[in-house]
C-alpha atoms as an extended CHARMM CRD file, in Angstrom:
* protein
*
       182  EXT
         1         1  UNK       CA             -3.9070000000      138.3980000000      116.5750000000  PROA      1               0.0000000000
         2         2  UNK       CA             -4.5950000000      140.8060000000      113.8450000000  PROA      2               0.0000000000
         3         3  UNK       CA             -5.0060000000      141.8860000000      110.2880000000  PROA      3               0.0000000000
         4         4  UNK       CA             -0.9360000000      143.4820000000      110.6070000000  PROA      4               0.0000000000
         5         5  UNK       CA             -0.0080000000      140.3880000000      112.3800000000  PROA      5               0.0000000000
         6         6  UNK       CA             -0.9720000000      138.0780000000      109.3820000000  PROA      6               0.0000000000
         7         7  UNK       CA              0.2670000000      140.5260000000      106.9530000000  PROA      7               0.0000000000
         8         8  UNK       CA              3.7310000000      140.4960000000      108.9030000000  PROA      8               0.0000000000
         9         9  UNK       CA              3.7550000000      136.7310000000      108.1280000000  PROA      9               0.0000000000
        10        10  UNK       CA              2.9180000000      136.5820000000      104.8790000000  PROA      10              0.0000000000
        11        11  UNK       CA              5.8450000000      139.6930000000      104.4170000000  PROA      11              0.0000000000
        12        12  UNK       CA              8.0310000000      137.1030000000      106.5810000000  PROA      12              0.0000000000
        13        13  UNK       CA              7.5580000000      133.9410000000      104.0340000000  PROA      13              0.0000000000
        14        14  UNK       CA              4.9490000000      131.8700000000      105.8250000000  PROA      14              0.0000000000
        15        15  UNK       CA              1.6000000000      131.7120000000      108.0080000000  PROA      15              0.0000000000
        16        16  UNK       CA              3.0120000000      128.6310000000      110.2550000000  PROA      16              0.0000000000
        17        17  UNK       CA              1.5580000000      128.7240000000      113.4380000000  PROA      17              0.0000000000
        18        18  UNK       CA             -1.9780000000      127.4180000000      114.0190000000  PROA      18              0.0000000000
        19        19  UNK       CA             -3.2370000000      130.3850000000      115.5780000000  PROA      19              0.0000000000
        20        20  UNK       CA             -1.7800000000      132.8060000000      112.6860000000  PROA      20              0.0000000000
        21        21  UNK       CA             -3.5150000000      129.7670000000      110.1340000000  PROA      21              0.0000000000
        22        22  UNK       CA             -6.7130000000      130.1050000000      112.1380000000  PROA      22              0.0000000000
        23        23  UNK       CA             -6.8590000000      134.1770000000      111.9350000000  PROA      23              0.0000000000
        24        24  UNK       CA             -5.7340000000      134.3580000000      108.3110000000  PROA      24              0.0000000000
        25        25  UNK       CA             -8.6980000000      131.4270000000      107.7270000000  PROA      25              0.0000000000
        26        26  UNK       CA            -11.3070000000      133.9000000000      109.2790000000  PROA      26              0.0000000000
        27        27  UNK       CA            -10.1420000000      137.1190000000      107.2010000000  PROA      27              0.0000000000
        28        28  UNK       CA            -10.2240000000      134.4580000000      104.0260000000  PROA      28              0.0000000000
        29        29  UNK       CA            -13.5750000000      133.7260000000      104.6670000000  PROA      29              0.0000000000
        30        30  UNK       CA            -14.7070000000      137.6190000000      105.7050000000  PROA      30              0.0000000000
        31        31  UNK       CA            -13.4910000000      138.5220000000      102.2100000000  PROA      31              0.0000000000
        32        32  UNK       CA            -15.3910000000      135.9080000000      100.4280000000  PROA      32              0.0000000000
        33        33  UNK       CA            -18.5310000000      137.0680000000      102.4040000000  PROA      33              0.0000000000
        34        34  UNK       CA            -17.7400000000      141.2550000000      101.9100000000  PROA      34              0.0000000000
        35        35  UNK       CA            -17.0080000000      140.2500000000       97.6640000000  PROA      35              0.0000000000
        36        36  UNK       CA            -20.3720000000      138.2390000000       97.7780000000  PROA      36              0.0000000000
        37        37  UNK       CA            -22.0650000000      141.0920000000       98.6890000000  PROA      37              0.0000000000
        38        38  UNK       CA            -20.4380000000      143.4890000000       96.4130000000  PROA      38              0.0000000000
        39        39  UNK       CA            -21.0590000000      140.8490000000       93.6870000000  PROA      39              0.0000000000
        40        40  UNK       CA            -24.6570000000      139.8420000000       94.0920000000  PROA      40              0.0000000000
        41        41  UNK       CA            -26.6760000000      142.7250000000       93.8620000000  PROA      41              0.0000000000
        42        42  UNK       CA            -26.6470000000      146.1820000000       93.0330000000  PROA      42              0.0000000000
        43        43  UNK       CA            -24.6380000000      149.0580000000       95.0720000000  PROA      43              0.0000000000
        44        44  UNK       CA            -24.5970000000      152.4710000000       95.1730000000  PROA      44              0.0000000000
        45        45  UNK       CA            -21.2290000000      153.9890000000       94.1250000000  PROA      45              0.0000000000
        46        46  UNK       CA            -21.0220000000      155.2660000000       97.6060000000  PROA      46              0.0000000000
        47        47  UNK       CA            -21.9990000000      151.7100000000       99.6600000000  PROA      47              0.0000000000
        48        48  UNK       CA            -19.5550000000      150.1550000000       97.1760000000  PROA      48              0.0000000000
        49        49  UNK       CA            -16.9880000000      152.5960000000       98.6100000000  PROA      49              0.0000000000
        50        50  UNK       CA            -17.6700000000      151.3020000000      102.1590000000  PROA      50              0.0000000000
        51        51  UNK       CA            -17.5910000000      147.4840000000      101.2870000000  PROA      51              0.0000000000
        52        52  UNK       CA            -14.0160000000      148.5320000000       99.9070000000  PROA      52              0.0000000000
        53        53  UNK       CA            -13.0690000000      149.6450000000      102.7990000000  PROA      53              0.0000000000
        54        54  UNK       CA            -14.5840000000      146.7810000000      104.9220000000  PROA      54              0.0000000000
        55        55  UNK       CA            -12.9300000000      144.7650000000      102.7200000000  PROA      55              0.0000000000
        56        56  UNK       CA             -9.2950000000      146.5700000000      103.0920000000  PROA      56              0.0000000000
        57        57  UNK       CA             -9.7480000000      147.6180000000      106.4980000000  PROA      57              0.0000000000
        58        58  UNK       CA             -8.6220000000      150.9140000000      105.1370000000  PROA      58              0.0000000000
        59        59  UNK       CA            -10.4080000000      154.5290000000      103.6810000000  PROA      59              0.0000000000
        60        60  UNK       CA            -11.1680000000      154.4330000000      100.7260000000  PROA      60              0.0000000000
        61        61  UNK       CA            -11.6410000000      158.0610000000       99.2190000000  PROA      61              0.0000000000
        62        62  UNK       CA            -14.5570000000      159.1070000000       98.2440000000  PROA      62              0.0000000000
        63        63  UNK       CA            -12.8940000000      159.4330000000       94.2900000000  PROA      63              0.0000000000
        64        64  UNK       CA            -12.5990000000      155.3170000000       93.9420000000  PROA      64              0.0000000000
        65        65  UNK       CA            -14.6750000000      153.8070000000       91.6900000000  PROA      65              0.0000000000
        66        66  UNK       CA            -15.6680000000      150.1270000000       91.0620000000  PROA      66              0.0000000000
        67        67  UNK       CA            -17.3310000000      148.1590000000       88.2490000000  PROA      67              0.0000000000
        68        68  UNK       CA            -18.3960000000      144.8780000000       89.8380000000  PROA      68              0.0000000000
        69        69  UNK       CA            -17.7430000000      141.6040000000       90.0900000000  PROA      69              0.0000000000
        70        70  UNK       CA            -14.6980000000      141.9200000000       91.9130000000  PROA      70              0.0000000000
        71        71  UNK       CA            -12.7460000000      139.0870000000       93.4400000000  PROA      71              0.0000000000
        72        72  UNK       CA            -10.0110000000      138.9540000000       96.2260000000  PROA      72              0.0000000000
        73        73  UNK       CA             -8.9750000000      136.0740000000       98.1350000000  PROA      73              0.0000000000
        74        74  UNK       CA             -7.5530000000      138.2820000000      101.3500000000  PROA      74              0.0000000000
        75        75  UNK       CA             -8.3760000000      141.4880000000      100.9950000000  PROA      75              0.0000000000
        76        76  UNK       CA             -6.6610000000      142.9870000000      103.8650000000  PROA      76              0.0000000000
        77        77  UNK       CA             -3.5380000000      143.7260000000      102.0950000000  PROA      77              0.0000000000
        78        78  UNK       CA             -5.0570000000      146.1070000000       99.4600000000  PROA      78              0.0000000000
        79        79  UNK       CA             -3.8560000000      150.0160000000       99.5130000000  PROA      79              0.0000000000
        80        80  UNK       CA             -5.9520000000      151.6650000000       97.4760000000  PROA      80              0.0000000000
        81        81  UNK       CA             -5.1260000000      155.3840000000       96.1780000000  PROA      81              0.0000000000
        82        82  UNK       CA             -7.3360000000      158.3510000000       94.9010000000  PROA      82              0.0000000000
        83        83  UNK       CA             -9.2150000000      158.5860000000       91.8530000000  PROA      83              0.0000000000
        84        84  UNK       CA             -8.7140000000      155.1280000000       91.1790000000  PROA      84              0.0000000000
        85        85  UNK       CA            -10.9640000000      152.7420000000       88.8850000000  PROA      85              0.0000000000
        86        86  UNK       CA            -11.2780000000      148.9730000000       89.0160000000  PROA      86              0.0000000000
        87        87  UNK       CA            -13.5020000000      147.4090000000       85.8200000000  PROA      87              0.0000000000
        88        88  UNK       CA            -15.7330000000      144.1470000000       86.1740000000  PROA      88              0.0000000000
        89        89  UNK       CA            -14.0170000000      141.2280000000       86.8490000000  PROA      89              0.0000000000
        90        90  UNK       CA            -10.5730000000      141.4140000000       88.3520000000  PROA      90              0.0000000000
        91        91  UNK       CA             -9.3810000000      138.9820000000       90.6350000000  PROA      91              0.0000000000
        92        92  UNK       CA             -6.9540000000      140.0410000000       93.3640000000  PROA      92              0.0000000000
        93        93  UNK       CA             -4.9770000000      137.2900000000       94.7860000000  PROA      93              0.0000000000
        94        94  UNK       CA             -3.4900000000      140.2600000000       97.8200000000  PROA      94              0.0000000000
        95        95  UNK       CA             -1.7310000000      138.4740000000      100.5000000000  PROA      95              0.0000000000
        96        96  UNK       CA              1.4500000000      139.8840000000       99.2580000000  PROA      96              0.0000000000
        97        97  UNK       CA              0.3850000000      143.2660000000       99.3170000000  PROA      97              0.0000000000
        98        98  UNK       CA             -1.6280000000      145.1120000000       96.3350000000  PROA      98              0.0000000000
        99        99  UNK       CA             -1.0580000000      148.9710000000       96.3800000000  PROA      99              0.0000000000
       100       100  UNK       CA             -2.4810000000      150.8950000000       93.9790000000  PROA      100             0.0000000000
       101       101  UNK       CA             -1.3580000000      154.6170000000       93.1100000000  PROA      101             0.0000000000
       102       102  UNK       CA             -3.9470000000      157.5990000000       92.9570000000  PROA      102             0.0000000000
       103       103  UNK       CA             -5.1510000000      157.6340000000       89.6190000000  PROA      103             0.0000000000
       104       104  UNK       CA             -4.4930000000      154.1160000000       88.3820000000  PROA      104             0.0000000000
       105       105  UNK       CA             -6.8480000000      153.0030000000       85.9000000000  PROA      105             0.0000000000
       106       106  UNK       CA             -7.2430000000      148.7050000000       86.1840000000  PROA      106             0.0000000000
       107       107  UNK       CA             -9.1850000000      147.3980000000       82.7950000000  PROA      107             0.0000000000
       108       108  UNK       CA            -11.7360000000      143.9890000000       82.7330000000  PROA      108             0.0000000000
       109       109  UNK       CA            -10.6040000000      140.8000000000       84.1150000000  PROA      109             0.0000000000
       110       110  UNK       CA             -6.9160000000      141.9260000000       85.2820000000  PROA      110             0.0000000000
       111       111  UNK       CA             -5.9800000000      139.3060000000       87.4220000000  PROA      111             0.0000000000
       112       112  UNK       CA             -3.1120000000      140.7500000000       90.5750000000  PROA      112             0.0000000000
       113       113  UNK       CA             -1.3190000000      137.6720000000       91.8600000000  PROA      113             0.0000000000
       114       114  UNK       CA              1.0810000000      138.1440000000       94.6960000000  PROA      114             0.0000000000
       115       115  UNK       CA              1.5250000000      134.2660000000       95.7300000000  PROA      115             0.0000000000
       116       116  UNK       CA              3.9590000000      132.3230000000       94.0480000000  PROA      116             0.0000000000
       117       117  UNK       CA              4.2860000000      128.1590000000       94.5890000000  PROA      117             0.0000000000
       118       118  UNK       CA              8.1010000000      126.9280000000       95.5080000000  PROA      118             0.0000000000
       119       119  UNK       CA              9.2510000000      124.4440000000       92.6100000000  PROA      119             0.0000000000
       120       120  UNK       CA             11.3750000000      122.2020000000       94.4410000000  PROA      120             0.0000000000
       121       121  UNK       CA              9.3820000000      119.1910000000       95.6810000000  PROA      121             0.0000000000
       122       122  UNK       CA             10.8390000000      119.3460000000       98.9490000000  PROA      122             0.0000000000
       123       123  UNK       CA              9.4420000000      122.0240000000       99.8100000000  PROA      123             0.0000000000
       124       124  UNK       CA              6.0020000000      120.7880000000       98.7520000000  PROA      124             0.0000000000
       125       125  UNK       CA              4.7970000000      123.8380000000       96.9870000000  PROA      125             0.0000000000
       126       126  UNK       CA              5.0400000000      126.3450000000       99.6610000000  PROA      126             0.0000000000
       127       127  UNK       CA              3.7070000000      129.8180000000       99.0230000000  PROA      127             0.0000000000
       128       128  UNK       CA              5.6730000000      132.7850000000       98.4570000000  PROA      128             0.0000000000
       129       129  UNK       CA              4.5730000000      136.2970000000       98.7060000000  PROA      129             0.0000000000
       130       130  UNK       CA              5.7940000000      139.0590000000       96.9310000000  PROA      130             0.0000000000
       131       131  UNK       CA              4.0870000000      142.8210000000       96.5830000000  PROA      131             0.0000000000
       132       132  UNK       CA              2.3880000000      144.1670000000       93.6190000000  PROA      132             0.0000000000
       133       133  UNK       CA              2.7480000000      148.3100000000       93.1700000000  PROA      133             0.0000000000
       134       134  UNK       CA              0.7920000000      149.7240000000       90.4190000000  PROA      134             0.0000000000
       135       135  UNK       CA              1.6400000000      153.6460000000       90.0650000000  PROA      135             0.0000000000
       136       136  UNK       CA              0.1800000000      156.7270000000       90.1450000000  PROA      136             0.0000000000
       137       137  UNK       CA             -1.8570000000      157.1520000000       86.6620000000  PROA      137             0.0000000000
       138       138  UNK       CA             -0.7110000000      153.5240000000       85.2700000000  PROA      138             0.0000000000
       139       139  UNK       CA             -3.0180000000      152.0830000000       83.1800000000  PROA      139             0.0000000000
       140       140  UNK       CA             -3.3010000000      148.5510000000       83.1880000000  PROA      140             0.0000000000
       141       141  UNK       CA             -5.0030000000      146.7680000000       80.2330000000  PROA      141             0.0000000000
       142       142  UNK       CA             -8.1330000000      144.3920000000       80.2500000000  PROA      142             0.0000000000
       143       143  UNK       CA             -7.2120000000      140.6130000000       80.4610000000  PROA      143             0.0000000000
       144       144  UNK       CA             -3.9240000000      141.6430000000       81.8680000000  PROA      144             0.0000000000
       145       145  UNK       CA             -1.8480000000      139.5530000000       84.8330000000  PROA      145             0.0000000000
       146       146  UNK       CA              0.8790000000      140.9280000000       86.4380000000  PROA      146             0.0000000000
       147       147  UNK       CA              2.6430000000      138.7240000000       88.7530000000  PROA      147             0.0000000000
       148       148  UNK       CA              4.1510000000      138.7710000000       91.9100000000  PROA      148             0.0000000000
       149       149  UNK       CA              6.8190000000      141.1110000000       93.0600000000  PROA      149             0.0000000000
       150       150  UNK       CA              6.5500000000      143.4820000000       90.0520000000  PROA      150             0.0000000000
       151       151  UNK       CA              5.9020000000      147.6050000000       89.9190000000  PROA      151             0.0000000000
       152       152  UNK       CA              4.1360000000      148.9240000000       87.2320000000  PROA      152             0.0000000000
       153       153  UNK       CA              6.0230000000      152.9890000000       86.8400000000  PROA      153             0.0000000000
       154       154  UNK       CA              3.5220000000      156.1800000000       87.0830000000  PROA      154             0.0000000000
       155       155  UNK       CA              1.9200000000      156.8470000000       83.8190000000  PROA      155             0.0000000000
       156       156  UNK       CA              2.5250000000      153.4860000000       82.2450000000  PROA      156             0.0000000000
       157       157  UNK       CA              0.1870000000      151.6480000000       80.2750000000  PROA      157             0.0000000000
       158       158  UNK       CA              0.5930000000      147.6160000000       80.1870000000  PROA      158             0.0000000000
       159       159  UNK       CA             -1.3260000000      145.9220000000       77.4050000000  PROA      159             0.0000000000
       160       160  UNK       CA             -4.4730000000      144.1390000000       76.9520000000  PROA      160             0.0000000000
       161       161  UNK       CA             -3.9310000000      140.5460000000       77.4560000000  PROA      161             0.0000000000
       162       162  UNK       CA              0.1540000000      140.5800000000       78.0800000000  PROA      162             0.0000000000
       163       163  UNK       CA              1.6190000000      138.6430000000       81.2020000000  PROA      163             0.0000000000
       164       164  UNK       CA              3.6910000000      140.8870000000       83.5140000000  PROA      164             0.0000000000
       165       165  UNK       CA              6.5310000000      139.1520000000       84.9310000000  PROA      165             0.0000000000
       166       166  UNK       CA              9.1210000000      142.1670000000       85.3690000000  PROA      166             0.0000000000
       167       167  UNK       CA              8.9410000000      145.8990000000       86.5670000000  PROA      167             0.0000000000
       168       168  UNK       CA              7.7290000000      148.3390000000       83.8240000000  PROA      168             0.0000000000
       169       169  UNK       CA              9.5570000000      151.7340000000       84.4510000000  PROA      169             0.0000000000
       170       170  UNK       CA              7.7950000000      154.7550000000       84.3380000000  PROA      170             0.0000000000
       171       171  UNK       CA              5.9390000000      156.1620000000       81.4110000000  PROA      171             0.0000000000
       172       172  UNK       CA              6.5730000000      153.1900000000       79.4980000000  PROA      172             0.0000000000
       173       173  UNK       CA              3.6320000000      151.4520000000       77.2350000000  PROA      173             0.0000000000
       174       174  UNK       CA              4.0830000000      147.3710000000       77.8420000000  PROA      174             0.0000000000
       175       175  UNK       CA              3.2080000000      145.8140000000       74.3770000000  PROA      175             0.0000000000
       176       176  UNK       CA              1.7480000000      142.2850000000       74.5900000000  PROA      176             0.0000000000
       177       177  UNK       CA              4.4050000000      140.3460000000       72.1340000000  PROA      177             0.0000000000
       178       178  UNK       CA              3.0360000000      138.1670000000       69.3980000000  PROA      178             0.0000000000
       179       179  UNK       CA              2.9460000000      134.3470000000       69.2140000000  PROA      179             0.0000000000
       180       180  UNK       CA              5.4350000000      132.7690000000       67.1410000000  PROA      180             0.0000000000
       181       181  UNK       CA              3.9810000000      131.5610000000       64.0730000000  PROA      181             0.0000000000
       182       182  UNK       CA              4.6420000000      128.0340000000       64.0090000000  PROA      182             0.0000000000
């Protein structure tokens, strides 16, 4: 069993079997451990680099740069471009896939959520995964969430605060939409 093999499953719809439960339940628990240690005391920008890539089980270029805390429930399923910079507090929720495009720019306490919960009772809130691509250059606004299955364009900018439920083309700036006064 490896890192691809849960991966595969989540892609698939479901971790079902009890060995793919048991292997995903280790890589849970080795990114809690790698984010501890990113989170708890202070890191060189280059040893943060390599905790990254612990944590992804992928390079990470030497241009990435990271504001901690950072959070991530997987971690395994994060792509990670060049020249990219992740502010304090996000909270990656990756077992759908997070990929992140060279230059991408991700503000305070964006939360990335690629799991979705079924809403028919019979199927008892099962999880669905669904991929997160943020492009090349995208900006992506402090207190944002963009949720599962949506692609943020090169060179877009999504607000401060807004909730990101559907593809922003490219180039685009995403404006968080009022309240209604009631």
């Amino acid at each position: 069993m490896t890192a691809e093999d849960v991966i595969k499953a989540f892609q698939e719809g479901a971790v079902e079997s009890a060995e793919q439960k048991a292997y995903a339940s280790i890589l849970f628990q080795e990114a809690i451990q790698i984010t501890m240690e990113i989170n708890n005391r202070y890191h060189t920008p280059e040893e943060l680099i390599a905790l990254m890539a612990q944590l992804t089980g992928k390079n990470v270029d030497p241009s990435f740069r990271l504001f901690p805390p950072f959070y991530t429930d997987f971690g395994k399923n994060i792509t990670i471009g060049q020249d990219v910079f992740i502010n304090s507090g996000c909270h990656f929720q990756d077992q759908g896939g997070v990929v992140i495009g060279d230059g991408a720019l991700i503000g305070h306490n964006v939360v990335l959520a690629t799991v979705n919960l079924d809403l028919d009772p019979a199927q008892n809130r099962k999880n669905h995964y669904a991929p997160i691509h943020i492009g090349a250059h995208a900006w992506i606004g402090s207190n944002a969430t963009i949720l599962a299955g949506v692609s943020i364009g090169d060179w877009s900018v999504v607000a401060a605060g807004a909730v990101v439920t559907h593809d922003v083309p490219p180039n685009v700036v995403s404006r968080r939409r009022p309240r209604p006064h009631h």
